[in-house]
Amino acid sequence: MVNVKLFGLLRLDSGVKEFAAEAERVKDIYTVLIEMAKQNGKTITARNIGSCAVMVNGQQATKNTKLNDGDQVIFMSMVAGG
Amino acid sequence: MKSKYGGYMGKVIQLDLSTKQITEYPWTDKDRELFIGGKIMAAKILSDIFTGSENPLGEENVIVISTGPLTGTGAPSSSRFNISTLSPLTGILASSNCGGTFGYYLKKAGYDALILKGKCEKHTWIEINNNKFIFHSADDMWGTKISQCQQKLKEKLNPDGKKKYGHICIGPAGENLVKYAAVLSGERAAGRAGVGAVFGAKNIKAITASGNHVIPIYDKEKTLNWNKKWFKYLSKHPLTGNQLPRLGTAGLVSSMQMCGLLATKNYTYGRNADFEKVNGETLAEQYNVVNKGCMTCPIKCARTVTVEGKEVKGPELETLGLLAGGILNDNLQLVNQWNYELDELGMDTISAANTISYAMEAKEKGLWDAGLEFGKTDNISKVWEDIAYRRGVGDELAEGSRYLSRKYGGEDFAMNVKGLELAAYEPRMAAGQGLGYAVSNRGGCHLNGGYLVILEGLGLRTNPNTPKAKADFTMLFQDLMEMISASGQCLFTSYAFFPGFLLTQPDGPITKVCNAAIPHIGWALRAINKYPDVLVIHLPVFHHTKIFPYALNMPMNFGRYIRCGERGYTLERYVNARFGITEKDDTLPRKLTDVPQDKDDPKTVVPLERMKKTYYAARGWDKNGVPTEATLRRLKIK
């Protein structure tokens, strides 16, 4: 199991803050998250998720990054402001 | 002096507050071409007035309130105006930019700018209506907080709700010469560098403006069509059309946390373990009532929260970062409340937060006990009042962190540059942002510094620790933002400069190439910065240049735009040099240059000296950081 946290617009769009999932690679989380959003009455796509920066245990990662039991995965929309 | 260009009202007015004499200040079309408006125009006017011996709180200081030519043309986010003066906090040029409606109504009254000289004999508020300048007694307003003052103005000017006017005013902090007092226009603030204290020193509580002048637009049809296209572009862009409207600047907290950019415990750390309690998502989910924006702004970045049963402006990223993790507070509603209290008192939230966090670290290190401790929140509201009314220890806190550190020690952790406290971005994981803070004309400002964090983790993800190319990008971004500001527009319109796909495809091949290439293209940027005049083009992602010929009939292209920005930036430096600013002032607190953020990674400091040399050379400033005669002539400053 890996622990997943969402920040930025993806969290607002999916209505999901955090969850645990079985996943071998980051991209395996996509389908779980899309389904959870659906249960919240919201629609997100793999493209929405793919537009986020991903961090695994605090290190930059990609959708193909391999995961281990207990890893923390963060999805974060790129942002700017002032 | 009447202008042949659209966008300008053609009149700059000079008010001698001591004699109540009103005269027109000579400002020609040549001046408009070179110095555009806003902060650049103000820098030129003040450069012609200041000798370098003025006292910021003395009668001899001068305030310039200036608009940009795009205000009133319908261009997106173009209601900003600028207040420039000699800062009581830094002792050098302050330029403080503000949203709200005052700039628009000043133009409706018929003026591009106001110059305030001398000092009112008594507490005064000034009513401007077309060609009438009425000096009213402010005895019944003096002492009021911002909302009370605004209510009194409304009762006097607009009892039946029919009259339209813009206003600016100060609160108790400005009256009591708090060195980081702000000027407010509605809920928006010209917050930085203590411009409110200069108003207080001149006995000005408020200024209102109204009138029925028509703001001229050269080609209405082309301007309207271009603005429509521009609005549409901003509304579809992932930052200006999605992130900023939905999360505001507060949405940055989480991202800064991930990148190690979130100033925590007075910039001791770049990450805050409790950030999830105080981030933009929590603000949006649990506290935000409604989004708001300035006139003609499609971005609408402002939050509204509830404090004491009232709907009030919510905190921006700076306030949220510095008054939460900055002082080890994990209660978001307290930040909402303090933000409201500081606005009501008329104080800059950034300097106020950094000043108390200095005091907290000073206590921790046994240097000074002001009754402030990291994590202790029950006395903060009282401290704001004590500062604003200069009571007890508040009288010293009102002087800012530089003053305190010189008196009690701890300059290494007094987080200011040239006296102006830093924003919430911790620069040890953003070397370019560190350079920007150090060389910024108004002191430790993230925006005037060039905002390189957008390349170094928040938008793109180029190597944050390398000094390579950072000086060249800093110069380019500073010049672009200088010009956007001078035009009367919000700097947030600049984010659309980055094509959306770069931000929404962080692992896309083009984005990866950009991230990898940025440190290696300093030479190209240096060439652009040196010879911008060859760029006689309009960039498809940068709508700011084409509006000039349409709305103003003023020739403009990307190269000329950069050159105008460069002129403004160097002109401000030229004024600051007159007040003694040199290379030795372009520094950072040693906590940021000598102590790695990650103790196991020596690269996590700001490699400032190397970047500074490249920066000065790129700008045509000498090794002491002073613009050379050749540079001043090249930029037509002399």
XYZ file of C-alpha atoms in Angstrom:
720
model
C 0.000 0.000 0.000
C 1.146 3.545 -0.713
C -0.201 6.714 0.864
C -1.416 9.352 -1.581
C -1.995 13.046 -0.883
C -3.441 15.649 -3.212
C -2.744 19.371 -3.256
C -3.769 22.247 -5.445
C -6.590 22.167 -7.949
C -6.600 18.386 -8.298
C -7.771 18.180 -4.690
C -10.583 20.653 -5.331
C -11.513 18.989 -8.623
C -11.632 15.463 -7.202
C -12.892 16.175 -3.710
C -10.185 13.803 -2.474
C -7.608 14.858 0.089
C -5.719 11.651 0.774
C -6.092 7.887 0.505
C -4.187 4.622 0.510
C -3.896 2.470 -2.603
C -2.239 -0.602 -4.028
C 0.113 0.565 -6.771
C 3.318 -0.631 -8.388
C 3.880 2.566 -10.317
C 2.579 6.105 -9.943
C 0.307 5.760 -12.970
C -1.516 2.853 -11.286
C -2.947 5.381 -8.861
C -4.741 7.243 -11.657
C -7.644 4.812 -12.049
C -8.204 4.589 -8.285
C -8.318 8.366 -8.011
C -10.635 8.786 -10.993
C -13.022 6.318 -9.392
C -12.874 8.064 -5.999
C -13.648 11.380 -7.638
C -16.614 9.789 -9.385
C -17.918 8.642 -6.002
C -17.691 12.275 -4.872
C -19.799 13.306 -7.864
C -16.800 14.839 -9.636
C -15.120 14.121 -12.930
C -11.386 14.096 -13.435
C -9.306 12.511 -16.172
C -5.878 10.937 -16.447
C -4.873 14.143 -18.228
C -5.837 16.190 -15.136
C -3.725 13.960 -12.947
C -0.875 13.966 -15.437
C -0.770 17.768 -15.340
C 0.410 17.631 -11.727
C 3.929 17.448 -10.410
C 4.500 14.160 -8.575
C 6.706 13.583 -5.573
C 7.489 10.232 -4.033
C 8.904 10.416 -0.519
C 9.811 14.050 -1.108
C 11.673 13.424 -4.370
C 10.523 14.477 -7.819
C 8.998 11.564 -9.705
C 7.094 10.728 -12.899
C 4.091 8.589 -13.724
C 6.442 5.669 -14.399
C 8.235 5.816 -11.065
C 8.151 2.468 -9.262
C 6.592 2.423 -5.814
C 7.290 0.429 -2.681
C 5.089 -0.434 0.224
C 4.684 2.554 2.545
C 5.775 5.191 0.021
C 4.150 8.599 0.197
C 2.987 9.936 -3.167
C 2.025 13.576 -3.617
C 0.209 15.079 -6.592
C 0.535 18.848 -6.790
C -0.655 21.275 -9.479
C 2.021 23.684 -10.680
C 1.294 27.144 -9.323
C 2.455 30.717 -9.210
C 1.386 33.872 -7.486
C 2.925 36.726 -5.611
C 0.823 69.107 -20.710
C -1.668 67.754 -23.201
C -0.649 64.507 -24.831
C -0.915 63.317 -28.398
C -1.138 59.775 -27.037
C -4.262 57.929 -25.920
C -4.457 56.571 -22.380
C -3.019 59.738 -20.844
C -5.032 62.551 -19.313
C -2.187 64.909 -20.121
C -1.857 66.514 -16.745
C 0.404 65.980 -13.734
C -0.532 68.087 -10.738
C 1.764 69.301 -8.007
C 0.253 70.111 -4.618
C 2.260 72.126 -2.165
C 0.641 70.984 1.067
C 2.290 73.750 3.090
C 0.911 76.608 0.973
C -2.022 74.791 -0.675
C -0.701 75.997 -4.014
C -1.613 73.841 -6.979
C 0.506 73.916 -10.117
C 0.912 71.793 -13.205
C 4.131 69.791 -13.360
C 5.768 69.855 -16.792
C 5.489 66.368 -18.298
C 5.884 66.041 -22.039
C 5.171 63.361 -24.606
C 8.896 62.702 -24.742
C 8.728 61.938 -20.991
C 5.769 59.654 -21.628
C 7.660 57.724 -24.308
C 10.688 57.251 -22.077
C 9.123 56.879 -18.631
C 5.620 55.571 -19.515
C 3.801 55.994 -16.157
C 3.419 54.432 -12.708
C 6.651 53.668 -10.887
C 8.977 54.643 -13.751
C 7.325 58.022 -14.148
C 7.497 58.514 -10.378
C 11.188 57.581 -10.326
C 11.922 60.201 -12.988
C 10.014 62.915 -11.119
C 11.701 62.049 -7.822
C 15.083 61.775 -9.512
C 14.646 65.380 -10.655
C 13.739 66.465 -7.116
C 15.786 64.439 -4.625
C 19.345 65.445 -3.852
C 20.166 62.543 -1.528
C 19.917 64.512 1.696
C 16.154 64.306 2.305
C 14.653 62.921 5.495
C 11.814 60.452 4.739
C 9.592 61.833 7.478
C 10.630 65.446 6.926
C 8.654 68.099 5.118
C 11.130 67.869 2.246
C 10.078 64.359 1.285
C 7.841 64.121 -1.777
C 5.086 61.630 -2.621
C 4.226 60.790 -6.219
C 0.935 58.989 -6.839
C 0.955 57.920 -10.452
C -1.258 55.935 -12.790
C -0.361 53.989 -15.891
C -1.572 54.724 -19.411
C -3.545 51.472 -19.641
C -5.743 52.285 -16.629
C -9.174 53.054 -17.995
C -8.551 51.500 -21.408
C -10.243 48.241 -20.489
C -6.983 46.272 -20.629
C -7.082 43.305 -18.230
C -6.105 43.925 -14.598
C -5.259 47.543 -15.356
C -6.645 49.414 -12.365
C -3.349 49.575 -10.484
C -1.699 52.766 -9.352
C 1.641 53.461 -7.714
C 2.842 55.425 -4.706
C 6.518 56.356 -4.679
C 8.377 58.316 -2.048
C 11.437 58.128 0.149
C 10.830 55.199 2.493
C 11.097 55.725 6.259
C 11.828 52.005 6.607
C 14.694 51.786 4.124
C 15.792 55.389 3.611
C 15.728 54.818 -0.160
C 13.178 54.972 -2.946
C 9.917 53.185 -2.179
C 7.449 52.217 -4.855
C 4.309 50.599 -3.590
C 1.704 49.336 -6.011
C -2.001 48.998 -5.286
C -5.222 47.702 -6.826
C -8.564 49.240 -5.940
C -10.188 52.099 -7.795
C -8.222 55.226 -6.891
C -6.048 55.218 -10.020
C -9.063 54.993 -12.301
C -10.882 57.824 -10.550
C -7.778 60.004 -10.469
C -7.785 59.749 -14.246
C -11.510 60.480 -14.332
C -10.657 63.652 -12.406
C -8.291 64.510 -15.245
C -4.850 63.620 -13.889
C -2.127 61.103 -14.651
C -0.314 61.758 -11.393
C -0.239 63.793 -8.198
C 2.915 65.142 -6.625
C 2.599 65.981 -2.934
C 5.206 68.314 -1.466
C 5.519 70.026 1.903
C 3.273 69.261 4.855
C -0.292 70.098 5.813
C -0.414 72.300 8.875
C -3.287 70.296 10.388
C -4.807 66.868 9.981
C -6.269 66.959 6.507
C -8.129 64.963 3.900
C -8.077 66.145 0.328
C -11.045 65.982 -2.021
C -10.259 66.121 -5.724
C -13.176 66.609 -8.071
C -12.206 67.567 -11.614
C -10.315 70.861 -11.220
C -11.338 71.394 -7.580
C -8.876 70.562 -4.813
C -10.499 70.957 -1.407
C -8.447 70.619 1.782
C -10.804 69.413 4.539
C -10.065 69.109 8.219
C -9.532 65.466 9.177
C -9.934 66.081 12.890
C -12.987 63.845 13.009
C -11.183 61.085 11.127
C -7.790 61.142 12.773
C -7.457 58.102 14.995
C -9.945 56.019 13.045
C -9.153 52.589 11.714
C -9.371 51.969 7.987
C -13.006 50.822 7.738
C -14.169 53.637 10.040
C -12.266 56.171 7.963
C -13.741 54.767 4.762
C -17.225 54.934 6.290
C -16.714 58.586 7.229
C -15.564 59.390 3.693
C -18.663 57.673 2.367
C -20.930 59.660 4.690
C -19.331 62.917 3.570
C -19.059 62.260 -0.148
C -21.674 59.748 -0.969
C -24.504 59.704 1.588
C -27.070 58.598 -0.991
C -24.806 56.045 -2.666
C -24.935 57.781 -6.058
C -21.531 59.404 -6.357
C -18.630 57.375 -7.710
C -15.202 58.111 -6.346
C -11.916 56.453 -5.485
C -10.047 56.911 -2.256
C -6.840 56.190 -0.413
C -6.382 56.490 3.326
C -4.160 55.576 6.234
C -4.925 53.988 9.592
C -3.490 54.555 13.072
C -0.157 53.015 12.010
C 0.365 55.718 9.391
C -0.680 58.454 11.781
C 1.812 57.205 14.356
C 4.621 56.920 11.814
C 5.025 53.157 12.032
C 7.869 52.583 9.597
C 5.923 49.963 7.665
C 2.520 51.646 7.610
C 0.417 51.113 4.501
C -1.969 53.167 2.386
C -5.297 51.453 1.667
C -7.665 51.799 -1.271
C -10.790 49.848 -0.387
C -9.471 46.445 0.666
C -6.312 46.726 -1.398
C -3.078 48.053 0.050
C -0.022 49.932 -1.106
C 1.555 47.977 1.650
C 5.273 47.982 1.352
C 8.078 50.218 2.594
C 6.079 52.510 4.839
C 4.394 54.870 2.396
C 1.578 55.252 4.946
C 3.979 56.799 7.456
C 4.938 59.467 4.932
C 1.246 60.328 4.549
C 1.030 60.513 8.346
C 4.089 62.746 8.543
C 2.450 65.095 6.058
C -0.788 65.075 8.118
C -2.770 63.510 5.255
C -5.420 61.039 6.391
C -7.116 60.468 3.037
C -7.423 61.590 -0.564
C -10.480 61.094 -2.734
C -10.798 61.550 -6.474
C -13.766 61.824 -8.791
C -14.681 63.493 -12.042
C -16.237 63.151 -15.408
C -13.299 63.275 -17.777
C -13.191 60.760 -20.585
C -10.078 58.609 -20.674
C -8.948 58.853 -24.289
C -8.424 55.698 -26.325
C -6.724 56.058 -29.704
C -8.471 53.274 -31.647
C -11.475 52.071 -29.682
C -12.371 49.184 -31.948
C -8.895 47.695 -32.143
C -8.414 48.213 -28.407
C -11.698 46.502 -27.599
C -10.967 43.563 -29.875
C -7.471 43.127 -28.522
C -8.675 43.320 -24.935
C -11.329 40.684 -25.640
C -8.663 38.391 -27.055
C -6.417 39.096 -24.075
C -9.163 38.435 -21.521
C -9.923 35.157 -23.262
C -6.267 34.125 -23.218
C -5.908 34.898 -19.502
C -9.155 33.081 -18.712
C -7.929 29.938 -20.451
C -4.418 29.984 -19.019
C -3.888 27.425 -16.221
C -2.475 30.000 -13.801
C -4.509 33.121 -14.479
C -7.681 31.318 -15.494
C -7.748 28.436 -13.067
C -5.276 28.357 -10.187
C -5.305 32.013 -9.126
C -9.097 32.449 -9.401
C -9.777 29.240 -7.458
C -7.029 29.164 -4.859
C -5.644 32.701 -4.885
C -2.028 33.248 -3.999
C -2.672 31.089 -0.928
C -2.555 28.112 -3.290
C 1.210 28.471 -3.285
C 1.716 27.298 0.283
C 1.645 23.584 -0.548
C 3.797 23.946 -3.619
C 6.365 25.996 -1.707
C 6.382 23.318 0.949
C 7.209 20.665 -1.654
C 10.030 22.776 -3.055
C 11.541 23.761 0.292
C 10.592 27.394 -0.335
C 8.192 27.967 2.554
C 9.860 30.262 5.079
C 9.403 28.602 8.441
C 10.438 29.708 11.929
C 11.944 32.988 10.743
C 13.514 31.312 7.653
C 15.307 28.683 9.684
C 13.638 26.011 7.574
C 12.107 25.822 4.122
C 9.355 23.437 5.123
C 6.610 23.608 7.735
C 5.468 20.311 9.256
C 2.004 21.788 9.902
C 1.510 23.295 6.441
C -1.635 21.269 5.737
C -3.487 23.154 8.456
C -2.630 26.506 6.937
C -2.490 26.023 3.177
C -4.566 27.455 0.366
C -6.602 24.285 -0.046
C -7.734 24.446 3.580
C -8.489 28.149 3.165
C -10.562 27.394 0.055
C -12.369 24.383 1.580
C -13.074 25.681 5.064
C -12.868 29.467 5.136
C -13.280 31.150 1.750
C -16.666 32.758 1.247
C -16.279 34.240 -2.210
C -13.551 35.212 -4.689
C -13.079 38.867 -5.532
C -11.028 40.904 -7.961
C -10.068 44.448 -8.869
C -11.689 46.475 -11.678
C -11.245 44.977 -15.150
C -9.557 41.899 -13.697
C -10.448 38.456 -15.030
C -8.134 36.742 -12.541
C -9.974 37.591 -9.303
C -7.306 36.316 -6.950
C -8.696 37.814 -3.712
C -10.283 35.626 -1.020
C -13.054 36.623 1.349
C -13.207 35.120 4.826
C -15.298 35.671 7.925
C -13.799 37.417 10.940
C -15.882 38.613 13.890
C -19.022 37.845 11.912
C -17.975 40.083 9.015
C -16.892 39.131 5.519
C -13.416 40.577 5.066
C -10.424 40.178 2.788
C -8.615 36.888 3.278
C -4.850 36.537 3.647
C -2.490 36.451 0.682
C 0.290 33.900 0.457
C 2.823 36.193 2.135
C 0.652 36.745 5.175
C -0.398 33.136 5.338
C 3.165 31.853 5.122
C 4.775 34.324 7.476
C 2.060 34.446 10.141
C 1.621 30.673 10.165
C 4.831 28.664 9.748
C 6.954 31.795 10.036
C 6.089 32.099 13.705
C 5.066 28.451 14.261
C 1.344 29.110 14.368
C -0.920 26.370 12.974
C -4.261 28.129 13.397
C -5.509 29.433 10.042
C -8.409 31.381 11.511
C -5.905 33.339 13.607
C -4.099 34.304 10.412
C -7.426 35.464 8.931
C -8.038 37.523 12.044
C -4.536 39.054 12.199
C -4.670 39.860 8.507
C -7.891 41.781 9.127
C -6.474 43.529 12.193
C -3.333 44.609 10.343
C -5.407 45.942 7.445
C -7.623 47.838 9.854
C -4.600 49.402 11.544
C -3.035 50.120 8.142
C 0.156 48.068 8.408
C 2.165 45.957 5.980
C 1.572 42.329 6.902
C 4.944 41.171 5.526
C 7.092 43.587 7.531
C 4.912 43.211 10.623
C 5.236 39.418 10.494
C 8.972 39.452 9.912
C 9.547 42.013 12.642
C 7.811 39.894 15.267
C 9.533 36.733 14.049
C 12.873 38.527 14.443
C 11.810 39.376 18.018
C 10.897 35.716 18.632
C 14.286 34.498 17.491
C 16.016 37.261 19.453
C 14.267 35.985 22.579
C 15.194 32.397 21.770
C 18.838 33.447 21.436
C 18.706 35.504 24.628
C 19.273 38.865 22.935
C 15.996 40.662 23.591
C 12.740 39.763 25.313
C 9.797 41.582 23.787
C 7.329 39.060 25.184
C 7.149 37.298 21.835
C 7.865 33.577 21.438
C 7.595 31.108 18.566
C 4.297 29.271 18.846
C 2.825 31.701 21.375
C -0.172 33.351 19.779
C -2.325 34.749 22.562
C -0.662 38.160 22.659
C -0.202 38.834 18.938
C -3.388 40.873 18.422
C -2.381 43.129 21.288
C 1.107 43.487 19.811
C -0.369 44.769 16.520
C -2.257 47.430 18.463
C 0.832 48.282 20.499
C 2.831 48.729 17.308
C 0.188 50.854 15.595
C -0.225 53.118 18.621
C 3.453 52.885 19.569
C 2.710 51.656 23.064
C 5.340 49.937 25.200
C 7.451 47.446 23.287
C 5.343 48.201 20.209
C 7.138 51.524 19.906
C 10.360 49.685 19.097
C 8.725 46.993 16.973
C 7.271 49.831 14.886
C 10.793 50.574 13.637
C 11.204 47.254 11.804
C 13.673 44.382 11.966
C 16.770 46.231 10.732
C 16.515 48.842 13.472
C 15.954 46.174 16.124
C 18.852 44.001 14.991
C 21.215 46.958 15.002
C 20.143 47.751 18.544
C 19.894 44.271 20.048
C 22.056 42.189 17.720
C 21.098 39.345 15.427
C 21.555 40.980 12.015
C 22.185 37.470 10.648
C 18.564 36.574 11.321
C 16.851 39.946 10.824
C 15.256 38.938 7.550
C 15.426 42.120 5.536
C 17.388 43.582 2.659
C 18.148 47.307 2.785
C 15.661 47.458 5.673
C 12.684 45.946 3.822
C 11.589 42.596 5.198
C 11.581 39.571 2.880
C 8.510 37.893 1.425
C 7.534 34.319 2.339
C 9.817 32.646 -0.222
C 12.827 31.035 1.456
C 15.554 31.482 -1.173
C 18.075 28.805 -0.233
C 16.158 26.525 -2.583
C 15.809 29.247 -5.215
C 19.159 30.910 -5.848
C 17.772 33.308 -8.437
C 15.104 34.484 -6.041
C 17.882 35.069 -3.523
C 19.719 37.287 -5.984
C 16.479 39.116 -6.709
C 15.894 39.863 -3.035
C 19.439 41.159 -2.677
C 19.463 43.532 -5.641
C 15.813 44.604 -5.600
C 15.525 48.387 -5.722
C 13.070 48.695 -2.884
C 14.752 46.118 -0.630
C 13.741 42.524 0.114
C 10.895 42.222 -2.359
C 10.067 39.034 -4.265
C 8.365 40.842 -7.159
C 10.790 43.716 -7.602
C 13.442 41.011 -7.361
C 12.243 39.306 -10.555
C 10.264 36.391 -9.083
C 12.569 33.649 -10.329
C 10.819 31.092 -8.123
C 8.488 30.605 -11.052
C 11.396 28.947 -12.870
C 12.920 27.376 -9.788
C 10.137 25.059 -8.675
C 6.722 26.692 -8.716
C 6.020 26.836 -12.440
C 8.979 25.190 -14.092
C 11.506 23.010 -12.293
C 14.928 24.144 -13.380
C 17.844 23.508 -11.012
C 17.049 25.786 -8.049
C 20.561 25.841 -6.623
C 22.647 26.660 -9.656
C 23.701 30.276 -10.140
C 23.965 29.730 -13.897
C 21.872 32.125 -15.993
C 20.006 33.323 -12.909
C 21.422 36.841 -13.101
C 20.347 37.188 -16.729
C 16.838 35.876 -16.066
C 16.585 38.135 -13.025
C 17.350 41.187 -15.127
C 14.887 40.207 -17.875
C 12.052 39.441 -15.489
C 12.684 42.584 -13.418
C 12.541 44.715 -16.548
C 9.372 43.062 -17.822
C 7.618 43.467 -14.491
C 8.850 47.050 -14.154
C 7.125 47.876 -17.416
C 3.917 45.952 -16.673
C 3.659 47.877 -13.432
C 4.417 51.223 -15.109
C 1.631 50.542 -17.599
C -0.886 50.293 -14.762
C -1.332 46.545 -14.913
C -1.141 43.777 -12.358
C 2.015 41.673 -12.435
C -0.103 38.531 -12.438
C -0.799 39.153 -16.127
C 2.872 38.311 -16.695
C 2.361 34.651 -15.765
C 0.618 34.074 -19.071
C 4.093 34.672 -20.562
C 4.626 30.967 -19.848
C 2.657 28.876 -22.342
C 0.119 26.752 -20.505
C 1.493 23.431 -21.682
C 4.794 24.103 -19.885
C 2.859 24.189 -16.623
C 0.366 21.416 -17.234
C 2.834 18.902 -18.655
C 5.597 18.911 -16.032
C 6.980 15.685 -17.444
C 6.378 16.552 -21.080
C 9.390 16.511 -23.395
C 9.339 20.255 -24.130
C 9.038 21.101 -20.445
C 11.942 18.799 -19.631
C 14.067 20.423 -22.329
C 13.202 23.884 -20.978
C 14.080 22.902 -17.417
C 17.394 21.454 -18.542
C 18.229 24.285 -20.942
C 17.535 27.280 -18.708
C 20.898 27.225 -16.856
C 22.717 27.100 -20.195
C 21.110 29.997 -22.036
C 22.464 32.854 -19.980
C 24.546 34.004 -22.954
C 21.428 34.310 -25.121
C 19.564 36.238 -22.476
C 22.577 38.476 -22.001
C 22.457 39.316 -25.696
C 18.710 40.074 -25.497
C 19.207 42.174 -22.396
C 22.025 44.072 -24.055
C 20.438 44.562 -27.476
C 16.663 44.388 -26.976
C 16.143 46.950 -29.719
C 16.635 44.244 -32.325
C 13.500 42.489 -31.048
C 11.061 44.466 -33.170
C 8.419 41.798 -32.656
C 5.297 41.044 -30.655
C 5.281 37.689 -28.874
C 2.047 35.693 -29.205
C 2.059 34.837 -25.477
C 2.780 38.414 -24.403
C -0.193 40.633 -25.200
C 1.191 43.644 -23.337
C 3.024 45.211 -26.260
C 0.299 45.388 -28.933
C -2.094 47.336 -26.746
C 0.237 50.349 -26.897
C -0.289 51.147 -30.583
C -4.005 50.310 -30.347
C -4.979 52.214 -27.211
C -2.227 54.848 -27.098
C -0.915 55.165 -30.669
C 2.497 54.798 -29.059
C 4.981 52.622 -30.971
C 5.870 49.507 -28.993
C 7.393 46.092 -29.518
C 8.937 43.499 -27.243
C 12.435 45.006 -27.452
C 11.275 48.533 -26.743
C 9.143 47.216 -23.884
C 12.156 45.571 -22.243
C 14.244 48.688 -22.800
C 11.652 50.882 -21.067
C 11.646 48.475 -18.132
C 15.427 48.518 -18.000
C 15.384 52.307 -18.029
C 13.017 52.324 -15.075
C 15.000 49.790 -13.096
C 18.320 51.562 -13.587
C 16.745 54.956 -12.931
C 15.525 53.733 -9.538
C 18.998 52.425 -8.802
C 20.460 55.763 -9.853
C 18.202 57.524 -7.320
C 19.120 54.988 -4.632
C 22.819 55.489 -5.341
C 22.299 59.145 -4.457
C 21.176 57.941 -1.030
C 24.330 55.882 -0.646
C 23.260 52.486 -1.983
C 26.138 50.424 -3.374
C 27.129 46.794 -3.824
C 27.608 46.435 -0.062
C 23.862 46.901 0.440
C 22.940 44.153 -2.042
C 23.231 41.461 0.591
C 21.153 38.844 2.327
C 21.035 37.915 6.009
C 23.856 35.417 6.593
C 21.346 32.766 7.553
C 20.607 32.501 3.830
C 24.124 32.700 2.407
C 26.191 30.878 5.022
C 23.925 28.264 6.610
C 22.710 25.469 4.291
C 19.009 24.763 4.456
C 19.895 21.078 4.243
C 22.901 20.585 6.509
C 23.971 17.612 4.402
C 23.912 19.586 1.168
C 26.262 22.598 1.061
C 24.661 23.756 -2.184
C 21.473 24.761 -0.346
C 22.612 28.323 0.296
C 22.290 31.390 -1.924
C 25.553 31.722 -3.936
C 25.086 35.463 -4.018
C 28.468 36.983 -4.840
C 28.965 35.105 -8.096
C 25.520 36.020 -9.380
C 25.885 39.662 -8.364
C 28.958 40.174 -10.541
C 27.175 38.820 -13.606
C 24.105 40.867 -12.767
C 25.973 44.164 -12.487
C 27.814 43.508 -15.736
C 24.554 42.667 -17.516
C 22.955 45.857 -16.233
C 25.875 48.107 -17.088
C 26.483 48.993 -13.463
C 30.033 49.207 -12.157
C 31.518 46.732 -9.689
C 30.192 48.864 -6.844
C 26.687 48.379 -8.194
C 26.329 51.965 -9.419
C 25.044 52.667 -12.963
C 27.883 53.940 -15.137
C 27.697 57.236 -16.997
C 27.638 55.314 -20.283
C 24.660 53.257 -19.106
C 22.762 56.335 -17.955
C 23.332 57.964 -21.343
C 22.469 54.780 -23.260
C 19.148 54.572 -21.427
C 18.508 58.299 -21.887
C 18.346 58.815 -18.154
C 20.945 61.549 -18.514
